[in-house]
Coordinates of N, CA and C in Angstrom, one line a residue:
M28 N -50.3 -43.7 -8.0 CA -49.7 -42.5 -7.6 C -49.5 -41.6 -8.8
H29 N -49.6 -40.3 -8.6 CA -49.5 -39.3 -9.7 C -48.1 -39.1 -10.1
D30 N -47.9 -38.6 -11.3 CA -46.5 -38.3 -11.7 C -46.0 -37.0 -11.0
L31 N -44.8 -36.8 -10.9 CA -44.2 -35.7 -10.2 C -44.6 -34.4 -10.7
S32 N -44.7 -34.2 -12.0 CA -45.1 -33.0 -12.6 C -46.5 -32.6 -12.1
D33 N -47.5 -33.6 -12.1 CA -48.8 -33.3 -11.6 C -48.8 -33.0 -10.1
L34 N -47.9 -33.6 -9.3 CA -47.8 -33.4 -7.9 C -47.2 -32.0 -7.6
L35 N -46.3 -31.6 -8.5 CA -45.8 -30.2 -8.3 C -46.8 -29.2 -8.6
R36 N -47.7 -29.4 -9.5 CA -48.9 -28.5 -9.7 C -49.8 -28.5 -8.5
E37 N -50.0 -29.6 -7.9 CA -50.8 -29.7 -6.7 C -50.1 -29.0 -5.5
Y38 N -48.8 -29.1 -5.5 CA -48.0 -28.4 -4.4 C -48.2 -26.9 -4.6
D39 N -48.1 -26.4 -5.9 CA -48.3 -25.0 -6.1 C -49.8 -24.6 -5.8
R40 N -50.7 -25.4 -6.1 CA -52.1 -25.1 -5.7 C -52.3 -25.0 -4.2
A41 N -51.6 -25.9 -3.5 CA -51.7 -25.8 -2.0 C -51.1 -24.5 -1.5
R42 N -49.9 -24.2 -2.0 CA -49.3 -22.9 -1.6 C -50.1 -21.7 -2.0
A43 N -50.7 -21.7 -3.2 CA -51.6 -20.6 -3.6 C -52.8 -20.5 -2.6
Y44 N -53.3 -21.6 -2.2 CA -54.4 -21.6 -1.2 C -53.9 -20.9 0.1
T45 N -52.7 -21.3 0.6 CA -52.2 -20.7 1.8 C -52.1 -19.2 1.6
D46 N -51.6 -18.8 0.4 CA -51.5 -17.4 0.2 C -52.8 -16.7 0.2
D47 N -53.9 -17.4 -0.3 CA -55.2 -16.8 -0.2 C -55.7 -16.6 1.2
L48 N -55.2 -17.4 2.1 CA -55.5 -17.3 3.5 C -54.9 -16.2 4.3
W49 N -53.7 -15.8 3.8 CA -53.0 -14.8 4.6 C -52.5 -13.5 3.9
K50 N -52.4 -13.5 2.6 CA -51.7 -12.4 1.9 C -52.5 -11.1 2.1
D51 N -53.8 -11.1 2.4 CA -54.6 -9.9 2.6 C -54.6 -9.4 4.0
L52 N -54.0 -10.2 4.9 CA -53.9 -9.8 6.3 C -52.8 -8.8 6.6
T53 N -53.0 -8.0 7.6 CA -52.0 -7.0 8.0 C -50.8 -7.8 8.6
P54 N -49.6 -7.2 8.7 CA -48.5 -7.8 9.4 C -48.8 -8.1 10.8
D55 N -49.6 -7.2 11.5 CA -50.0 -7.4 12.9 C -50.9 -8.6 13.0
E56 N -51.8 -8.9 12.0 CA -52.6 -10.0 12.1 C -51.8 -11.3 11.9
V57 N -50.8 -11.2 11.0 CA -50.0 -12.4 10.7 C -49.1 -12.8 11.9
T58 N -48.7 -11.8 12.7 CA -47.8 -12.1 13.8 C -48.5 -12.2 15.1
W59 N -49.8 -11.9 15.1 CA -50.6 -12.0 16.4 C -50.8 -13.4 16.8
R60 N -50.6 -13.6 18.1 CA -50.9 -14.9 18.7 C -52.2 -14.9 19.5
P61 N -53.1 -15.8 19.3 CA -54.4 -15.8 20.0 C -54.2 -15.9 21.5
D62 N -53.1 -16.7 21.9 CA -52.8 -16.8 23.3 C -51.4 -17.5 23.4
E63 N -50.9 -17.7 24.6 CA -49.5 -18.2 24.7 C -49.4 -19.6 24.3
S64 N -50.4 -20.4 24.3 CA -50.4 -21.8 23.8 C -50.8 -22.0 22.4
S65 N -50.8 -20.9 21.6 CA -51.1 -20.9 20.2 C -50.0 -20.2 19.4
S66 N -49.8 -20.7 18.3 CA -48.8 -20.0 17.4 C -49.5 -19.0 16.5
A67 N -48.7 -18.0 16.1 CA -49.2 -17.0 15.2 C -49.3 -17.6 13.8
I68 N -50.1 -17.0 12.9 CA -50.2 -17.4 11.5 C -48.8 -17.4 10.9
G69 N -48.1 -16.4 11.2 CA -46.7 -16.3 10.6 C -45.8 -17.5 11.0
W70 N -46.0 -18.1 12.2 CA -45.2 -19.2 12.6 C -45.6 -20.4 11.7
H71 N -46.9 -20.6 11.4 CA -47.3 -21.7 10.6 C -46.8 -21.5 9.2
L72 N -46.8 -20.3 8.7 CA -46.2 -20.1 7.3 C -44.7 -20.5 7.3
G73 N -44.0 -20.1 8.3 CA -42.6 -20.5 8.3 C -42.4 -21.9 8.5
H74 N -43.2 -22.5 9.3 CA -43.1 -24.0 9.6 C -43.4 -24.8 8.4
Q75 N -44.4 -24.4 7.6 CA -44.7 -25.1 6.4 C -43.5 -25.2 5.5
A76 N -42.8 -24.1 5.3 CA -41.6 -24.0 4.5 C -40.4 -24.8 5.1
H77 N -40.3 -24.6 6.4 CA -39.2 -25.3 7.2 C -39.3 -26.8 6.9
V78 N -40.5 -27.4 7.1 CA -40.7 -28.8 6.9 C -40.4 -29.2 5.5
A79 N -40.9 -28.4 4.5 CA -40.6 -28.7 3.1 C -39.1 -28.8 2.8
H80 N -38.4 -27.8 3.3 CA -36.9 -27.8 3.2 C -36.3 -29.0 3.9
F81 N -36.7 -29.2 5.1 CA -36.1 -30.3 5.9 C -36.3 -31.7 5.1
M82 N -37.5 -31.9 4.6 CA -37.8 -33.2 3.9 C -37.0 -33.3 2.6
I83 N -37.0 -32.2 1.8 CA -36.2 -32.2 0.6 C -34.8 -32.5 0.9
R84 N -34.2 -31.8 1.9 CA -32.8 -31.9 2.2 C -32.5 -33.3 2.7
N85 N -33.3 -33.9 3.5 CA -33.0 -35.2 4.1 C -33.4 -36.4 3.2
L86 N -34.3 -36.2 2.3 CA -34.8 -37.3 1.5 C -34.3 -37.3 0.1
T87 N -33.8 -36.2 -0.4 CA -33.4 -36.2 -1.8 C -32.1 -35.5 -2.1
A88 N -31.7 -34.5 -1.3 CA -30.5 -33.8 -1.6 C -30.0 -33.0 -0.4
A89 N -28.8 -33.2 0.0 CA -28.3 -32.4 1.1 C -28.0 -31.0 0.7
E90 N -28.7 -30.0 1.2 CA -28.4 -28.6 0.9 C -28.6 -27.8 2.2
P91 N -27.9 -26.7 2.3 CA -28.0 -25.9 3.5 C -29.4 -25.2 3.5
S92 N -29.7 -24.8 4.7 CA -31.0 -24.1 4.9 C -30.9 -22.7 4.2
P93 N -32.0 -22.3 3.6 CA -32.0 -20.9 3.0 C -32.0 -19.8 4.1
D94 N -32.3 -20.2 5.3 CA -32.3 -19.2 6.4 C -32.1 -19.9 7.7
P95 N -30.8 -20.3 8.0 CA -30.6 -21.1 9.2 C -31.1 -20.5 10.5
E96 N -31.2 -19.2 10.6 CA -31.7 -18.6 11.8 C -33.1 -19.0 12.1
L97 N -33.9 -19.3 11.1 CA -35.3 -19.7 11.3 C -35.5 -21.2 11.6
D98 N -34.5 -22.0 11.4 CA -34.6 -23.4 11.6 C -35.2 -23.8 13.0
A99 N -34.6 -23.3 14.1 CA -35.0 -23.7 15.4 C -36.4 -23.1 15.7
L100 N -36.6 -21.9 15.3 CA -37.9 -21.2 15.6 C -39.1 -21.9 14.9
M101 N -38.9 -22.4 13.7 CA -40.0 -23.0 12.9 C -40.1 -24.5 13.1
D102 N -39.3 -25.0 13.9 CA -39.4 -26.5 14.2 C -40.5 -26.7 15.2
S103 N -41.4 -27.6 14.9 CA -42.6 -27.9 15.8 C -42.2 -28.5 17.1
A104 N -40.9 -28.9 17.3 CA -40.4 -29.4 18.6 C -40.2 -28.2 19.5
N105 N -40.2 -27.0 19.0 CA -40.1 -25.8 19.8 C -41.4 -25.5 20.4
P106 N -41.6 -25.6 21.7 CA -42.9 -25.3 22.4 C -43.5 -24.0 21.9
E107 N -44.9 -24.0 21.9 CA -45.6 -22.8 21.4 C -45.2 -21.5 22.2
K108 N -45.0 -21.7 23.5 CA -44.7 -20.4 24.2 C -43.4 -19.8 23.8
F109 N -42.5 -20.5 23.0 CA -41.3 -19.9 22.6 C -41.3 -19.5 21.1
R110 N -42.5 -19.5 20.5 CA -42.7 -19.2 19.1 C -43.1 -17.7 18.9
G111 N -42.8 -16.8 19.7 CA -43.3 -15.5 19.6 C -42.5 -14.5 18.8
A112 N -41.2 -14.6 18.8 CA -40.4 -13.6 18.1 C -40.2 -13.9 16.7
L113 N -41.2 -13.6 15.9 CA -41.2 -14.0 14.5 C -40.5 -12.9 13.6
P114 N -40.0 -13.4 12.5 CA -39.3 -12.4 11.5 C -40.4 -11.6 10.9
T115 N -40.0 -10.7 10.1 CA -41.0 -9.9 9.3 C -41.7 -10.7 8.3
V116 N -42.9 -10.2 7.9 CA -43.6 -10.9 6.8 C -42.8 -11.0 5.5
E117 N -42.0 -10.0 5.2 CA -41.2 -10.0 4.0 C -40.2 -11.2 4.1
R118 N -39.6 -11.4 5.3 CA -38.6 -12.4 5.5 C -39.3 -13.8 5.4
L119 N -40.5 -13.9 6.0 CA -41.2 -15.2 5.9 C -41.6 -15.5 4.4
T120 N -42.0 -14.5 3.7 CA -42.4 -14.7 2.3 C -41.2 -15.1 1.5
A121 N -40.0 -14.4 1.7 CA -38.8 -14.8 1.0 C -38.4 -16.3 1.3
F122 N -38.5 -16.7 2.6 CA -38.2 -18.0 3.0 C -39.1 -19.0 2.3
R123 N -40.4 -18.7 2.3 CA -41.4 -19.6 1.6 C -41.1 -19.7 0.2
D124 N -40.8 -18.6 -0.5 CA -40.6 -18.6 -1.9 C -39.3 -19.4 -2.3
T125 N -38.3 -19.2 -1.5 CA -37.0 -19.8 -1.8 C -37.1 -21.3 -1.6
V126 N -37.8 -21.8 -0.5 CA -38.0 -23.2 -0.3 C -38.8 -23.8 -1.5
A127 N -39.9 -23.1 -1.9 CA -40.7 -23.6 -3.0 C -39.9 -23.7 -4.3
A128 N -39.0 -22.8 -4.5 CA -38.2 -22.8 -5.7 C -37.2 -24.0 -5.6
R129 N -36.7 -24.3 -4.4 CA -35.8 -25.5 -4.3 C -36.6 -26.8 -4.4
V130 N -37.8 -26.8 -3.9 CA -38.7 -28.0 -4.1 C -38.8 -28.3 -5.6
H131 N -39.1 -27.2 -6.4 CA -39.3 -27.4 -7.8 C -38.0 -27.8 -8.5
A132 N -36.9 -27.2 -8.1 CA -35.6 -27.5 -8.7 C -35.2 -28.9 -8.5
R133 N -35.4 -29.4 -7.3 CA -34.9 -30.7 -6.9 C -35.9 -31.8 -7.6
L134 N -37.2 -31.6 -7.5 CA -38.1 -32.5 -8.1 C -38.0 -32.4 -9.6
G135 N -37.7 -31.2 -10.2 CA -37.4 -31.1 -11.6 C -36.2 -31.9 -12.0
D136 N -35.2 -31.9 -11.2 CA -34.0 -32.8 -11.5 C -34.4 -34.3 -11.5
I137 N -35.3 -34.6 -10.6 CA -35.7 -36.0 -10.5 C -36.5 -36.4 -11.8
V138 N -37.4 -35.5 -12.1 CA -38.3 -35.8 -13.3 C -37.4 -35.9 -14.6
A139 N -36.4 -35.1 -14.7 CA -35.5 -35.1 -15.8 C -34.4 -36.2 -15.8
G140 N -34.4 -36.9 -14.7 CA -33.4 -38.0 -14.6 C -32.0 -37.5 -14.3
R141 N -31.8 -36.3 -13.8 CA -30.5 -35.7 -13.5 C -30.1 -36.0 -12.1
V142 N -30.4 -37.2 -11.6 CA -30.0 -37.6 -10.2 C -29.6 -39.1 -10.3
G143 N -28.8 -39.5 -9.3 CA -28.5 -40.9 -9.2 C -29.8 -41.7 -8.8
A144 N -30.0 -42.8 -9.3 CA -31.2 -43.7 -9.0 C -32.5 -42.9 -9.2
P145 N -32.7 -42.4 -10.5 CA -33.9 -41.6 -10.8 C -35.3 -42.4 -10.5
A146 N -35.3 -43.7 -10.8 CA -36.6 -44.4 -10.6 C -36.9 -44.5 -9.1
Q147 N -35.9 -44.7 -8.3 CA -36.1 -44.8 -6.8 C -36.5 -43.4 -6.3
L148 N -35.8 -42.4 -6.7 CA -36.1 -41.0 -6.3 C -37.5 -40.6 -6.8
T149 N -38.0 -41.1 -7.9 CA -39.3 -40.8 -8.4 C -40.3 -41.3 -7.4
V150 N -40.1 -42.5 -6.9 CA -41.0 -43.1 -5.8 C -41.0 -42.2 -4.6
V151 N -39.8 -41.9 -4.1 CA -39.6 -41.1 -2.9 C -40.2 -39.7 -3.1
G152 N -40.0 -39.1 -4.3 CA -40.5 -37.8 -4.6 C -42.0 -37.8 -4.6
G153 N -42.7 -38.8 -5.1 CA -44.1 -38.9 -5.1 C -44.7 -38.9 -3.7
H154 N -44.1 -39.7 -2.8 CA -44.6 -39.7 -1.4 C -44.2 -38.4 -0.7
L155 N -43.0 -37.9 -1.0 CA -42.6 -36.6 -0.4 C -43.5 -35.5 -0.7
L156 N -43.8 -35.3 -2.0 CA -44.7 -34.3 -2.4 C -46.1 -34.4 -1.8
T157 N -46.6 -35.6 -1.8 CA -47.9 -35.9 -1.2 C -47.9 -35.4 0.3
A158 N -46.9 -35.8 1.0 CA -46.8 -35.4 2.4 C -46.7 -33.9 2.5
L159 N -45.9 -33.2 1.7 CA -45.7 -31.8 1.7 C -47.1 -31.1 1.5
I160 N -47.8 -31.6 0.5 CA -49.1 -31.0 0.1 C -50.0 -31.1 1.3
N161 N -50.1 -32.3 1.9 CA -51.0 -32.5 3.0 C -50.6 -31.8 4.2
H162 N -49.3 -31.6 4.4 CA -48.8 -30.8 5.6 C -49.2 -29.3 5.4
E163 N -49.1 -28.8 4.1 CA -49.5 -27.5 3.8 C -50.9 -27.3 4.2
Y164 N -51.8 -28.2 3.8 CA -53.2 -28.1 4.1 C -53.5 -28.3 5.6
Q165 N -52.7 -29.1 6.2 CA -52.9 -29.3 7.7 C -52.8 -28.0 8.4
H166 N -51.8 -27.2 8.1 CA -51.6 -25.9 8.8 C -52.5 -24.9 8.2
D167 N -53.0 -25.0 7.0 CA -54.0 -24.1 6.4 C -55.3 -24.2 7.2
Q168 N -55.6 -25.3 7.7 CA -56.8 -25.5 8.5 C -56.8 -24.6 9.7
W169 N -55.6 -24.6 10.4 CA -55.5 -23.7 11.6 C -55.5 -22.3 11.2
I170 N -54.7 -21.9 10.2 CA -54.7 -20.5 9.7 C -56.1 -20.1 9.3
G171 N -56.8 -20.9 8.7 CA -58.2 -20.5 8.3 C -59.1 -20.3 9.5
E172 N -58.9 -21.2 10.5 CA -59.7 -21.0 11.7 C -59.4 -19.7 12.4
V173 N -58.2 -19.4 12.5 CA -57.8 -18.1 13.2 C -58.3 -16.9 12.3
R174 N -58.1 -17.0 11.0 CA -58.5 -16.0 10.1 C -60.0 -15.7 10.2
A175 N -60.8 -16.8 10.2 CA -62.3 -16.6 10.3 C -62.8 -16.3 11.7
E176 N -62.4 -17.2 12.6 CA -63.1 -17.2 13.9 C -62.5 -16.1 14.9
R177 N -61.2 -15.8 14.7 CA -60.6 -14.9 15.7 C -60.3 -13.5 15.0
L178 N -60.1 -13.5 13.7 CA -59.8 -12.2 13.1 C -61.0 -11.6 12.3
G179 N -62.0 -12.5 12.1 CA -63.3 -12.1 11.4 C -63.2 -11.9 9.9
H180 N -62.3 -12.5 9.2 CA -62.2 -12.5 7.8 C -62.8 -13.7 7.1
A181 N -63.5 -13.4 6.0 CA -64.1 -14.5 5.2 C -63.0 -15.5 4.7
L182 N -63.4 -16.7 4.6 CA -62.5 -17.8 4.1 C -62.6 -17.8 2.5
P183 N -61.5 -18.0 1.9 CA -61.5 -18.2 0.4 C -62.1 -19.6 0.1
P184 N -62.6 -19.8 -1.1 CA -63.1 -21.1 -1.4 C -62.0 -22.1 -1.4
D185 N -62.4 -23.4 -1.2 CA -61.4 -24.5 -1.3 C -60.8 -24.5 -2.7
P186 N -59.5 -24.9 -2.8 CA -58.9 -25.1 -4.1 C -59.7 -26.0 -5.0
A187 N -59.7 -25.8 -6.3 CA -60.4 -26.6 -7.2 C -59.5 -27.7 -7.7
S188 N -59.7 -28.9 -7.3 CA -58.9 -30.1 -7.8 C -59.7 -31.3 -7.5
D189 N -59.9 -32.2 -8.5 CA -60.6 -33.5 -8.2 C -59.7 -34.4 -7.4
R190 N -58.5 -34.1 -7.1 CA -57.7 -34.9 -6.2 C -57.8 -34.6 -4.8
L191 N -58.5 -33.5 -4.4 CA -58.6 -33.1 -3.0 C -60.0 -33.5 -2.4
G192 N -59.9 -33.9 -1.2 CA -61.1 -34.2 -0.4 C -60.9 -33.7 1.0
R193 N -61.8 -33.9 1.9 CA -61.6 -33.6 3.3 C -61.7 -34.8 4.1
V194 N -60.8 -34.9 5.1 CA -60.8 -35.9 6.1 C -60.7 -35.2 7.5
D195 N -61.6 -35.5 8.3 CA -61.7 -34.9 9.7 C -61.7 -33.4 9.5
G196 N -62.2 -32.8 8.5 CA -62.3 -31.4 8.2 C -61.1 -30.8 7.5
Y197 N -60.1 -31.6 7.3 CA -58.8 -31.1 6.7 C -58.8 -31.4 5.2
L198 N -58.4 -30.5 4.4 CA -58.1 -30.8 3.0 C -57.0 -31.8 2.9
V199 N -57.1 -32.8 2.1 CA -56.1 -33.8 1.8 C -56.0 -34.2 0.4
L200 N -54.9 -34.5 -0.1 CA -54.6 -35.0 -1.4 C -54.7 -36.5 -1.3
D201 N -55.5 -37.1 -2.1 CA -55.6 -38.5 -2.2 C -54.6 -39.0 -3.2
P202 N -53.6 -39.7 -2.7 CA -52.5 -40.1 -3.7 C -52.9 -41.1 -4.8
C203 N -54.1 -41.7 -4.7 CA -54.6 -42.6 -5.7 C -55.6 -42.0 -6.6
N204 N -56.1 -40.8 -6.2 CA -57.2 -40.2 -7.0 C -56.7 -39.4 -8.2

């Protein structure tokens, strides 16, 4: 398994790829739903951050949500047909950035040994970051499909990392590579 600092760089690489997929889109494109049984790109952006916060909060440190009003909306248990009323792109961006900063802060505390049971949390943190990275890429696949096939925008190149491969068409981080 990689060390946590390397995994944090891979997390940043995954988030940068997500940004490459959506930052040049208009707010209407980000909030547009292809149909009632599909979520908008904006929902996926919020969901990626929601899951990252949820996992950090529940596996490493209890902290309040950075935007509690988004919690129910961005939960995948919420059926697609109820995912339509999205916040602004600015609010989604702030939510994503705040969660990413918290991921870095908490994992930075683990790397620096400023936690109880630092060795145990290092193991947890490694698996956690691998899951967050792969979850980011999981939703990037759908964002990319909508971007290219439904909105007609070119896809950016895959991120450059010898730790990434594709499984069933999805980018994945190999925890052993």
